[in-house]
PDB file of C-alpha atoms in Angstrom:
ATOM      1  CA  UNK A 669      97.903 130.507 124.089  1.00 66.00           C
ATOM      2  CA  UNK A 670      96.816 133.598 121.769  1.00 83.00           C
ATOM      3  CA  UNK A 671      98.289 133.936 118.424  1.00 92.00           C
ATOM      4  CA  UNK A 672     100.312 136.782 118.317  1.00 96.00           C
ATOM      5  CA  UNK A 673      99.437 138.809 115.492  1.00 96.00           C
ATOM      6  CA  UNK A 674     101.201 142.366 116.422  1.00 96.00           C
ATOM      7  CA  UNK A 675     104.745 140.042 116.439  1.00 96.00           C
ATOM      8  CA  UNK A 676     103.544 138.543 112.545  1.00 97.00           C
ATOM      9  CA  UNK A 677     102.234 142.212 111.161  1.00 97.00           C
ATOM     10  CA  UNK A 678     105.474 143.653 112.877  1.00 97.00           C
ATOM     11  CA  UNK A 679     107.418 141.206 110.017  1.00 97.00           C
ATOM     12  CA  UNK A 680     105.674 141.812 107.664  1.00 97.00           C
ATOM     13  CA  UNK A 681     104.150 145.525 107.546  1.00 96.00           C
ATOM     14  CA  UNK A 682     102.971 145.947 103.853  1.00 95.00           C
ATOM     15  CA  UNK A 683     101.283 142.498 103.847  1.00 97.00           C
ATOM     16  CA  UNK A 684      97.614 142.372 104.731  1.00 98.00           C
ATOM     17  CA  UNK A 685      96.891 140.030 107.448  1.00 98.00           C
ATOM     18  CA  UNK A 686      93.754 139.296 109.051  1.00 97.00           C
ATOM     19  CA  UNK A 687      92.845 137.295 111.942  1.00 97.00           C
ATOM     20  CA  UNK A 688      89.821 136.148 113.587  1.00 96.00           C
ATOM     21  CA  UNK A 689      89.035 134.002 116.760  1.00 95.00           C
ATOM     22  CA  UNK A 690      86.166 132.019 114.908  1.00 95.00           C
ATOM     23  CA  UNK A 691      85.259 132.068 111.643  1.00 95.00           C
ATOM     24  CA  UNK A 692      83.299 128.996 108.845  1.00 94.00           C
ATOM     25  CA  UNK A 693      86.129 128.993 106.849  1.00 94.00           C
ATOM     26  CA  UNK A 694      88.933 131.244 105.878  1.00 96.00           C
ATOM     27  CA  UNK A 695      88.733 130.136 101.941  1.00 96.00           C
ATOM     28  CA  UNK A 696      85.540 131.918 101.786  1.00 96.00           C
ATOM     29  CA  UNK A 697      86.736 135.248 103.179  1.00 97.00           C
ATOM     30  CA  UNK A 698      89.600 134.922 101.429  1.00 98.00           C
ATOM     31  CA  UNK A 699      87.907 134.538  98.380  1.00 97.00           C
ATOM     32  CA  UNK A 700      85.655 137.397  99.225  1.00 97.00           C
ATOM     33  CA  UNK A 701      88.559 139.819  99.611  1.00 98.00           C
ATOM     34  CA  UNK A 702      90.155 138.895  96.415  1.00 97.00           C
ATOM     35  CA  UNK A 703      86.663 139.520  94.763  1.00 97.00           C
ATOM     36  CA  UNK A 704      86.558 143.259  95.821  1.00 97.00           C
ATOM     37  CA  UNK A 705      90.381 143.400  94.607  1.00 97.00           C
ATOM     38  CA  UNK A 706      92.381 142.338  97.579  1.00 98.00           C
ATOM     39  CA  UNK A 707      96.588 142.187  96.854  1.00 97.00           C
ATOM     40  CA  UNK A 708      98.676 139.034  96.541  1.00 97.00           C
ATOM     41  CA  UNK A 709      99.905 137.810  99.295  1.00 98.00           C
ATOM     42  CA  UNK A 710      96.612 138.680 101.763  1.00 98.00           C
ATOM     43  CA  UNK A 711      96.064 136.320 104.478  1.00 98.00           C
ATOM     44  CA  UNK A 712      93.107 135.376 106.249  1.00 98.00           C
ATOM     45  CA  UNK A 713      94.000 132.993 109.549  1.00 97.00           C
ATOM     46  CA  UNK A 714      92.021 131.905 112.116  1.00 96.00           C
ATOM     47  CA  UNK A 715      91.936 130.405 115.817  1.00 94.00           C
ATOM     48  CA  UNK A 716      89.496 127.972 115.064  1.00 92.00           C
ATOM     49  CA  UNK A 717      87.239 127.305 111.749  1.00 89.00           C
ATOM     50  CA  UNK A 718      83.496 125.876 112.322  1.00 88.00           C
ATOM     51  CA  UNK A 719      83.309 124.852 108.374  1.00 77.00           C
ATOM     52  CA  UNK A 720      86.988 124.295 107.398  1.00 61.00           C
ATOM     53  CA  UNK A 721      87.154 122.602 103.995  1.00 56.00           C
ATOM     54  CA  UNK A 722      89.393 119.971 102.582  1.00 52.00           C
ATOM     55  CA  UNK A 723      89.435 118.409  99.395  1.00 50.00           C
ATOM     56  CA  UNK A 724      86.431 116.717  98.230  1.00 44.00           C
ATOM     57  CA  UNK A 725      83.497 118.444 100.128  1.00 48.00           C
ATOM     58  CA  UNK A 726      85.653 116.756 103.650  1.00 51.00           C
ATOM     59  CA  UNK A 727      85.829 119.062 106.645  1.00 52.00           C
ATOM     60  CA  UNK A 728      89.116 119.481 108.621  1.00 52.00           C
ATOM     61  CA  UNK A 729      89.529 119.534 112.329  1.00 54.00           C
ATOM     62  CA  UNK A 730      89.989 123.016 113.694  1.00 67.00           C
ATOM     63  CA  UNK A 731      90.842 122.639 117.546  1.00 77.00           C
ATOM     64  CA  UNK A 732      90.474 126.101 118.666  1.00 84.00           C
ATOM     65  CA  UNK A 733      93.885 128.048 119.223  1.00 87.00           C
ATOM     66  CA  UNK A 734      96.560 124.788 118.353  1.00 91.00           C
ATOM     67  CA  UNK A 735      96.519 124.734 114.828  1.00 95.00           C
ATOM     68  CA  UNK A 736      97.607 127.464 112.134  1.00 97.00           C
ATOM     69  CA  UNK A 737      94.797 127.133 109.641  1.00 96.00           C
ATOM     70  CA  UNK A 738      94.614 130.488 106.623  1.00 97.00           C
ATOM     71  CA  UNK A 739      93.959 131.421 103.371  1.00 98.00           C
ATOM     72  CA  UNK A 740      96.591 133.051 101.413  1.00 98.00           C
ATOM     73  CA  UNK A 741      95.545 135.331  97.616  1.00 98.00           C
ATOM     74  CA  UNK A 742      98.080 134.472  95.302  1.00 98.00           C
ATOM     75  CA  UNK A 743      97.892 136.721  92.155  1.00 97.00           C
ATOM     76  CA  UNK A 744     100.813 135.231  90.191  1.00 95.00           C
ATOM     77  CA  UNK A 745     101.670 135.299  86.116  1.00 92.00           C
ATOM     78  CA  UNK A 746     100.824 131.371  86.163  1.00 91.00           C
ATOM     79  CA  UNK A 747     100.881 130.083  82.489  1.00 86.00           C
ATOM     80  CA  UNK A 748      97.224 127.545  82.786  1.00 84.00           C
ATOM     81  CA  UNK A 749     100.037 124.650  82.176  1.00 84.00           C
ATOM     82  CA  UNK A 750     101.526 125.616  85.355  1.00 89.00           C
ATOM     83  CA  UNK A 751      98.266 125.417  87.284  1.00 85.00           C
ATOM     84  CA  UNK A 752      98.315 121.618  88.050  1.00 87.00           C
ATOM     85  CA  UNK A 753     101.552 122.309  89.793  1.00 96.00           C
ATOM     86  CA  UNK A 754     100.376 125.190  92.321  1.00 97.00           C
ATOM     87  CA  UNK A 755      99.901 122.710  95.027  1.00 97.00           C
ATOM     88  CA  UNK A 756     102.395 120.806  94.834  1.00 98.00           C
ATOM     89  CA  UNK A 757     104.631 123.992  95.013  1.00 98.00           C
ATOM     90  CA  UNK A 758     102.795 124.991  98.173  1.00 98.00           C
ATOM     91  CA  UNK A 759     102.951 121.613  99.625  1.00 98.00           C
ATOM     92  CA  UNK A 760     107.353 122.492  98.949  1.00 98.00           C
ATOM     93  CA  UNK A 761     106.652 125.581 101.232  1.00 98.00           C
ATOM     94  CA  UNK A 762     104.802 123.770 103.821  1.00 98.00           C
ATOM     95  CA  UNK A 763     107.292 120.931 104.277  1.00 98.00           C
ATOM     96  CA  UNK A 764     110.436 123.311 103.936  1.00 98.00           C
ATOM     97  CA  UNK A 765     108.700 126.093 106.716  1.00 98.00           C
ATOM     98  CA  UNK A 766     108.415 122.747 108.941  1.00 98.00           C
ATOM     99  CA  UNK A 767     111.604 121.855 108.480  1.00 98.00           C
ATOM    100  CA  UNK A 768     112.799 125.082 109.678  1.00 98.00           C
ATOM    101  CA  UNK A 769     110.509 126.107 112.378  1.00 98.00           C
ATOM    102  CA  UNK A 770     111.127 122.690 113.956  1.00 98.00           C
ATOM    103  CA  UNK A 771     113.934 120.379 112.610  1.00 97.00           C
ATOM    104  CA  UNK A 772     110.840 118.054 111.536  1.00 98.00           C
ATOM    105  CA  UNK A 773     111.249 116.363 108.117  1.00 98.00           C
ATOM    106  CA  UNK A 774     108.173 115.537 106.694  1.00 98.00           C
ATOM    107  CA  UNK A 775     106.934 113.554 103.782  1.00 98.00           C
ATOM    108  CA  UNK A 776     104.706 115.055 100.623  1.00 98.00           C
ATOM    109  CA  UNK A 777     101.998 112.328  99.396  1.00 97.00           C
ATOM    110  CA  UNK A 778     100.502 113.503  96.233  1.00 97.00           C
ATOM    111  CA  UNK A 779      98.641 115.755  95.553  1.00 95.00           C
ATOM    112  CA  UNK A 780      98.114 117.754  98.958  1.00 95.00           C
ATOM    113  CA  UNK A 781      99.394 115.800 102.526  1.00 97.00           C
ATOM    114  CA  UNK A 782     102.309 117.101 104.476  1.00 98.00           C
ATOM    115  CA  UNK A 783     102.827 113.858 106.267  1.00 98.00           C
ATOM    116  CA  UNK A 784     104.959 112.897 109.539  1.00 96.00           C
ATOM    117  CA  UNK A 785     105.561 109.119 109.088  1.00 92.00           C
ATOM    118  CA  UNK A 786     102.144 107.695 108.556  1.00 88.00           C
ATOM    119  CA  UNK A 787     100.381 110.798 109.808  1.00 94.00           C
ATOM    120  CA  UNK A 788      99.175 113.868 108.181  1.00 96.00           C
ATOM    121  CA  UNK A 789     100.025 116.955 109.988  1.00 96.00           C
ATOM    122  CA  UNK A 790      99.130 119.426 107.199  1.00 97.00           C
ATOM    123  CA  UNK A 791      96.554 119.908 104.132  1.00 96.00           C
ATOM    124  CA  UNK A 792      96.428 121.914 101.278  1.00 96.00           C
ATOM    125  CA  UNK A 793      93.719 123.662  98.745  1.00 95.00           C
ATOM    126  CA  UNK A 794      93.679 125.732  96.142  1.00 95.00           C
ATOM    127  CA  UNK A 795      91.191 126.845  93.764  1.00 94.00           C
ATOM    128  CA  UNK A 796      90.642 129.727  91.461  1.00 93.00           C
ATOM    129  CA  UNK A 797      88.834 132.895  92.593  1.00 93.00           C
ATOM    130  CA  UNK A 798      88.980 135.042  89.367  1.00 91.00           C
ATOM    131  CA  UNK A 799      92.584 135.829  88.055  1.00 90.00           C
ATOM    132  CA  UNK A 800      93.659 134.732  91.826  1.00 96.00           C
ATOM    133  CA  UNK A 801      94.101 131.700  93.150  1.00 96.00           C
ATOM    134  CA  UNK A 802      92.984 130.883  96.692  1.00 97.00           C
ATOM    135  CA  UNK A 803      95.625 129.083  98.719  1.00 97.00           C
ATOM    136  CA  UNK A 804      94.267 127.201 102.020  1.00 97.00           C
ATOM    137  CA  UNK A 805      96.452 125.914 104.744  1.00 97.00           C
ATOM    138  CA  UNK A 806      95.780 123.718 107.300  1.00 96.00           C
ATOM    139  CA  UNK A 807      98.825 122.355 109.895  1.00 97.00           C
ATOM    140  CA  UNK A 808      98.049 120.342 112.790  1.00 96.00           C
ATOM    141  CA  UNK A 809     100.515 122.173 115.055  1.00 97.00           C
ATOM    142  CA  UNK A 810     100.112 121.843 119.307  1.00 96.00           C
ATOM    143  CA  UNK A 811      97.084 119.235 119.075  1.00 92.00           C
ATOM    144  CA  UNK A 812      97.739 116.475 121.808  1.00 88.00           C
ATOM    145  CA  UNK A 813      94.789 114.431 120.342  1.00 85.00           C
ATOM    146  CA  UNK A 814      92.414 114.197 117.350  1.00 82.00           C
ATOM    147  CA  UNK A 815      88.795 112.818 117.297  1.00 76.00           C
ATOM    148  CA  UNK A 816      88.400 108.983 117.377  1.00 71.00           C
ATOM    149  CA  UNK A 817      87.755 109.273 113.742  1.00 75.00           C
ATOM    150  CA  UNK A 818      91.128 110.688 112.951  1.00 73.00           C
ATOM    151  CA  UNK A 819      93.009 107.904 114.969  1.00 67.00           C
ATOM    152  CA  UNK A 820      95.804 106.866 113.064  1.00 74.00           C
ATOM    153  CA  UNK A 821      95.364 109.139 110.450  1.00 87.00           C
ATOM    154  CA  UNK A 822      95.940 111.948 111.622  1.00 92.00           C
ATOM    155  CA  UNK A 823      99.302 113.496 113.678  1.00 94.00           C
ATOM    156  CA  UNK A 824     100.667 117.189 115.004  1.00 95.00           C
ATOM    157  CA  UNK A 825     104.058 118.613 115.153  1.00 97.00           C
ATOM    158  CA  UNK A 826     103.401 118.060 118.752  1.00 97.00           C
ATOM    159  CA  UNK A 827     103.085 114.201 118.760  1.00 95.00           C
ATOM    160  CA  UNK A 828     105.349 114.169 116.334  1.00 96.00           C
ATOM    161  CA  UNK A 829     108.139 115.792 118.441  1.00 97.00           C
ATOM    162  CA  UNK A 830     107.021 115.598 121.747  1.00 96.00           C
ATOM    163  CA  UNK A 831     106.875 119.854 122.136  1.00 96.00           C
ATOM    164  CA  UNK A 832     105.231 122.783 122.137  1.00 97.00           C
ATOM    165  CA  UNK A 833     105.768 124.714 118.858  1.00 97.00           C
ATOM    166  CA  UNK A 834     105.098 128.482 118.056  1.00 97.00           C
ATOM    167  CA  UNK A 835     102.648 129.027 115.451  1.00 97.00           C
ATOM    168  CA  UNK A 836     104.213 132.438 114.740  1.00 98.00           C
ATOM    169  CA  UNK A 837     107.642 131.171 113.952  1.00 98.00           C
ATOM    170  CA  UNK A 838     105.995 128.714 111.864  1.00 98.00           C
ATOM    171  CA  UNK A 839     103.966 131.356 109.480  1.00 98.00           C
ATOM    172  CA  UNK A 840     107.085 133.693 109.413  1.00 98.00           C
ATOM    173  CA  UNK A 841     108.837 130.812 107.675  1.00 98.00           C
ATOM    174  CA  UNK A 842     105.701 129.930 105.611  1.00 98.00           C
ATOM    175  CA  UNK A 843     104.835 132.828 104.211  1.00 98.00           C
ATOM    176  CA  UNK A 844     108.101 133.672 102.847  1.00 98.00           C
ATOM    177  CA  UNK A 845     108.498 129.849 101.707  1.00 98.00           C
ATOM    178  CA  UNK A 846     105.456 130.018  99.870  1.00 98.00           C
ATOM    179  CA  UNK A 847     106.701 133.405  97.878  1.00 98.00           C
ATOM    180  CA  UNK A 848     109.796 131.593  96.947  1.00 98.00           C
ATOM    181  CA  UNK A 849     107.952 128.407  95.419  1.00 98.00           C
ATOM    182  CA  UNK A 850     105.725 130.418  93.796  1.00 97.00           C
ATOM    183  CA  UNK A 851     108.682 132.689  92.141  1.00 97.00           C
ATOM    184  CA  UNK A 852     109.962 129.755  90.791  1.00 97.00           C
ATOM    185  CA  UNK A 853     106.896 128.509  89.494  1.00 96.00           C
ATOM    186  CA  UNK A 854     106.220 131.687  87.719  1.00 96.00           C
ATOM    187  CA  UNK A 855     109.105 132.271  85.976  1.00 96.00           C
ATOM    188  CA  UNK A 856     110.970 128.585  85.185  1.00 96.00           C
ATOM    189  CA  UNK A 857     107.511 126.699  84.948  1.00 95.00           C
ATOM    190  CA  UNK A 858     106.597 122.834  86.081  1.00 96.00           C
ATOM    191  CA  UNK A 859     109.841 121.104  86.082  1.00 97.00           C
ATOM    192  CA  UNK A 860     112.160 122.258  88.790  1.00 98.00           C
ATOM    193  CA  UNK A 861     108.719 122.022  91.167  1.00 98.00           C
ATOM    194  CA  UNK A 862     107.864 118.645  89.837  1.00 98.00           C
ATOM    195  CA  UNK A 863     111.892 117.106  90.533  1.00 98.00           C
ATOM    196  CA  UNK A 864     112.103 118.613  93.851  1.00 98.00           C
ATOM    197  CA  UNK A 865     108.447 117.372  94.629  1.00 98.00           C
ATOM    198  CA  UNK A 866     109.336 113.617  93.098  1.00 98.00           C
ATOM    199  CA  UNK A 867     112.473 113.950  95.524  1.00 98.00           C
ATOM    200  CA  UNK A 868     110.589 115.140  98.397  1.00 98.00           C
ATOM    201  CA  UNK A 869     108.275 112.470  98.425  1.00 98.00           C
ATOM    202  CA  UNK A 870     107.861 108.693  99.405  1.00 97.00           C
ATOM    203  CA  UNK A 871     104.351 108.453  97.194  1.00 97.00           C
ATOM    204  CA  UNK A 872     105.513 109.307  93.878  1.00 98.00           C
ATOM    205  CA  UNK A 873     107.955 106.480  92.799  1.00 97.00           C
ATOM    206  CA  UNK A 874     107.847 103.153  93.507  1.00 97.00           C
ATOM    207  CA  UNK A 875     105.288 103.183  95.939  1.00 97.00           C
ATOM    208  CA  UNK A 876     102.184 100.663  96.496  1.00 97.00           C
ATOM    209  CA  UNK A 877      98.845 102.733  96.604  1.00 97.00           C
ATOM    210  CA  UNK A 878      96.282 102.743  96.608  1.00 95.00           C
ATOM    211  CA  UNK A 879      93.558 105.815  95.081  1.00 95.00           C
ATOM    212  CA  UNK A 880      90.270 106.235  95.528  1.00 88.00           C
ATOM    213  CA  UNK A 881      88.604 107.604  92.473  1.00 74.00           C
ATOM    214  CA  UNK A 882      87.141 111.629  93.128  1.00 60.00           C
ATOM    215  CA  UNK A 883      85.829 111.503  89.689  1.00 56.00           C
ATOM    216  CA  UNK A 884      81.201 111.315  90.315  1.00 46.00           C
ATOM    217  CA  UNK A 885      81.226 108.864  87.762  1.00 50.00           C
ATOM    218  CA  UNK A 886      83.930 106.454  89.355  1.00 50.00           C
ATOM    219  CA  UNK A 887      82.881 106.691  92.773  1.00 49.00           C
ATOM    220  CA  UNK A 888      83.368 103.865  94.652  1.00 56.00           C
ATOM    221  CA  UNK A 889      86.297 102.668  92.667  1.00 80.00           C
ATOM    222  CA  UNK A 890      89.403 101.838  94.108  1.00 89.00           C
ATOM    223  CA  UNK A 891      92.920 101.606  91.620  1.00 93.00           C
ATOM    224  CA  UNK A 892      95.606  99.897  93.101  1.00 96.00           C
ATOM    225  CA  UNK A 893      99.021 100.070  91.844  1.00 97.00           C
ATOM    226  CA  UNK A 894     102.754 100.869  92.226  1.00 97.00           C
ATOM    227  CA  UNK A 895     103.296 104.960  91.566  1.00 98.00           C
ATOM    228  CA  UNK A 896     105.702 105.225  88.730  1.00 98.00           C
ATOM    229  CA  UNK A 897     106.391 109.137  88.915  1.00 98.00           C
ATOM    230  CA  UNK A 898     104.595 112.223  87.557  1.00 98.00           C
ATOM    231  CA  UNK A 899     104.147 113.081  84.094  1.00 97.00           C
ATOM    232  CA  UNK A 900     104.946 116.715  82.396  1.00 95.00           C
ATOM    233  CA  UNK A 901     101.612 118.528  84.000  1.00 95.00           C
ATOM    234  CA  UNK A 902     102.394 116.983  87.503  1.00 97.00           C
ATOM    235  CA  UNK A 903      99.963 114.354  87.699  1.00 97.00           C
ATOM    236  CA  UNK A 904     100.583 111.314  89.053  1.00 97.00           C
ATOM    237  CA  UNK A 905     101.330 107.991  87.190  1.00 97.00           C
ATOM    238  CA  UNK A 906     100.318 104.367  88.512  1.00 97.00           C
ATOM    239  CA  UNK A 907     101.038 101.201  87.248  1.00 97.00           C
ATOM    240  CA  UNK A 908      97.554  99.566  88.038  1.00 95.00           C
ATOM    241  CA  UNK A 909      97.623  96.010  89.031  1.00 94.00           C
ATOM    242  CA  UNK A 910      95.133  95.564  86.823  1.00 90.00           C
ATOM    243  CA  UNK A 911      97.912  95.647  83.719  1.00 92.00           C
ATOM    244  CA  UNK A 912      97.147  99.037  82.947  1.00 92.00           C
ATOM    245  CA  UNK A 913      98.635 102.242  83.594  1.00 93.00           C
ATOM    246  CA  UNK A 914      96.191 105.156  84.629  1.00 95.00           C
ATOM    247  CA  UNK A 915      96.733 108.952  84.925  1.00 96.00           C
ATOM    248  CA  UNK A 916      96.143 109.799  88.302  1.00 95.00           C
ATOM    249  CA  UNK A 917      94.167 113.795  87.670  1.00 92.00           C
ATOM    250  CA  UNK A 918      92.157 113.708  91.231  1.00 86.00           C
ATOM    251  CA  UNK A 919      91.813 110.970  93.995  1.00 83.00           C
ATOM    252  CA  UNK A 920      92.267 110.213  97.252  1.00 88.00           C
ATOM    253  CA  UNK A 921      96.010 108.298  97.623  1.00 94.00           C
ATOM    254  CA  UNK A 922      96.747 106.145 100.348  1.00 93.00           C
ATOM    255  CA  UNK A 923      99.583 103.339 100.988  1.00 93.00           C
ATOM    256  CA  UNK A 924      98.197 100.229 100.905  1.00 89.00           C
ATOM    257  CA  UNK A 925     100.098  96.555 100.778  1.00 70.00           C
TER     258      UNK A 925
END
């Protein structure tokens, strides 16, 4: 089914929203239209992307029409010790506009997963564009399969609940959740973000992981460890079987026994 966009605009009339059957990647255009001076709070959604991006250089799966994948141009008052934090605000937003759209609670693992149980059913990245920051969103929504390669990884709000969800309901929860978080993070900084996050999430306390190093010059590396909370600038903090503790800045986090 069609996304509705005249129901969405019809919410939302002063917010610029743009849609597109098929486009590489909505990041890009995004980040285009904040370059020639595009407002906070523009959003660029599409039915399907060829070139989606996740973190790391990694695509993401785009099934045409049955996820709700966007970019969103935040142009917030964020202090640079607040930046850290951005995504785990957003990844707030995207677990509380779930919640509410349909009575799914999801987990948050660190930094970016919106998980369902063991699967993840929505990604998030952000990176500067300029004074804006560049928000995308990826949620697996009406998918009734994934690629062979995503098997057991991956998970929808579909499989998860065993129905059909609306994509509109979902972003007219989103997009308001997001503005909230973001509030919040503007004007009382990291640490009401980083205690709802730590409470929101299974990964960040007590938890065995283990992280696969993003840094070039540690690729290949594997920590593993028991997550003993975030520190002040929201990254997270793992006591490394190895006897050490490491600061956790970038990485790939995974549960692991």
């Amino acid at each position: 089914m069609g996304f509705d966009l005249g129901a969405v605009r019809t919410q939302f009339p002063e917010r610029r929203i743009e849609w597109h059957a098929v486009i590489g990647s909505t990041m890009i255009e995004a980040s285009r239209l904040a370059t020639s001076g595009a407002p906070s709070g523009t959003v660029v959604g599409a039915e399907e992307q060829t070139a989606g991006q996740g973190r790391h250089g990694r695509t993401w799966h785009s099934e045409p029409g049955s996820g709700l994948y966007f970019s969103v141009i935040l142009r917030h008052q964020f202090t640079p010790a607040t930046l850290p934090v951005i995504t785990l605000a957003l990844g707030l937003a995207v677990s509380d506009a779930i919640l509410q759209a349909t009575d799914l609670v999801c987990d948050l693992r660190w930094p970016n997963d919106v998980l369902f149980e063991t699967g993840k059913c929505a990604g998030i990245l952000t990176q500067l564009e300029g004074s804006a920051i560049i928000a995308g969103i990826g949620i697996n929504v009406n998918h009734s399969q994934f690629p062979v390669e995503l098997g057991g990884i991956a998970t929808s709000l579909r499989m998860a609940s065993g129905r059909v969800h609306s994509r509109e309901r979902l972003l007219l929860e989103l997009l308001p959740s997001i503005d909230r978080y973001c509030a919040l993070l503007e004007t009382d900084g990291r640490e009401p973000i980083l205690e709802m996050f730590a409470r929101a999430s299974s990964y960040v306390s007590g938890r065995r992981v283990c992280v696969d190093q993003a840094d070039t010059t540690l690729l290949g590396t594997t920590l593993v460890g028991t997550t003993a909370g975030l520190n002040d600038s929201g990254f997270l903090i793992l006591r490394g079987d190895d006897g050490g503790n490491h600061l956790i800045i970038a990485g790939g986090v995974r549960s692991c026994s």
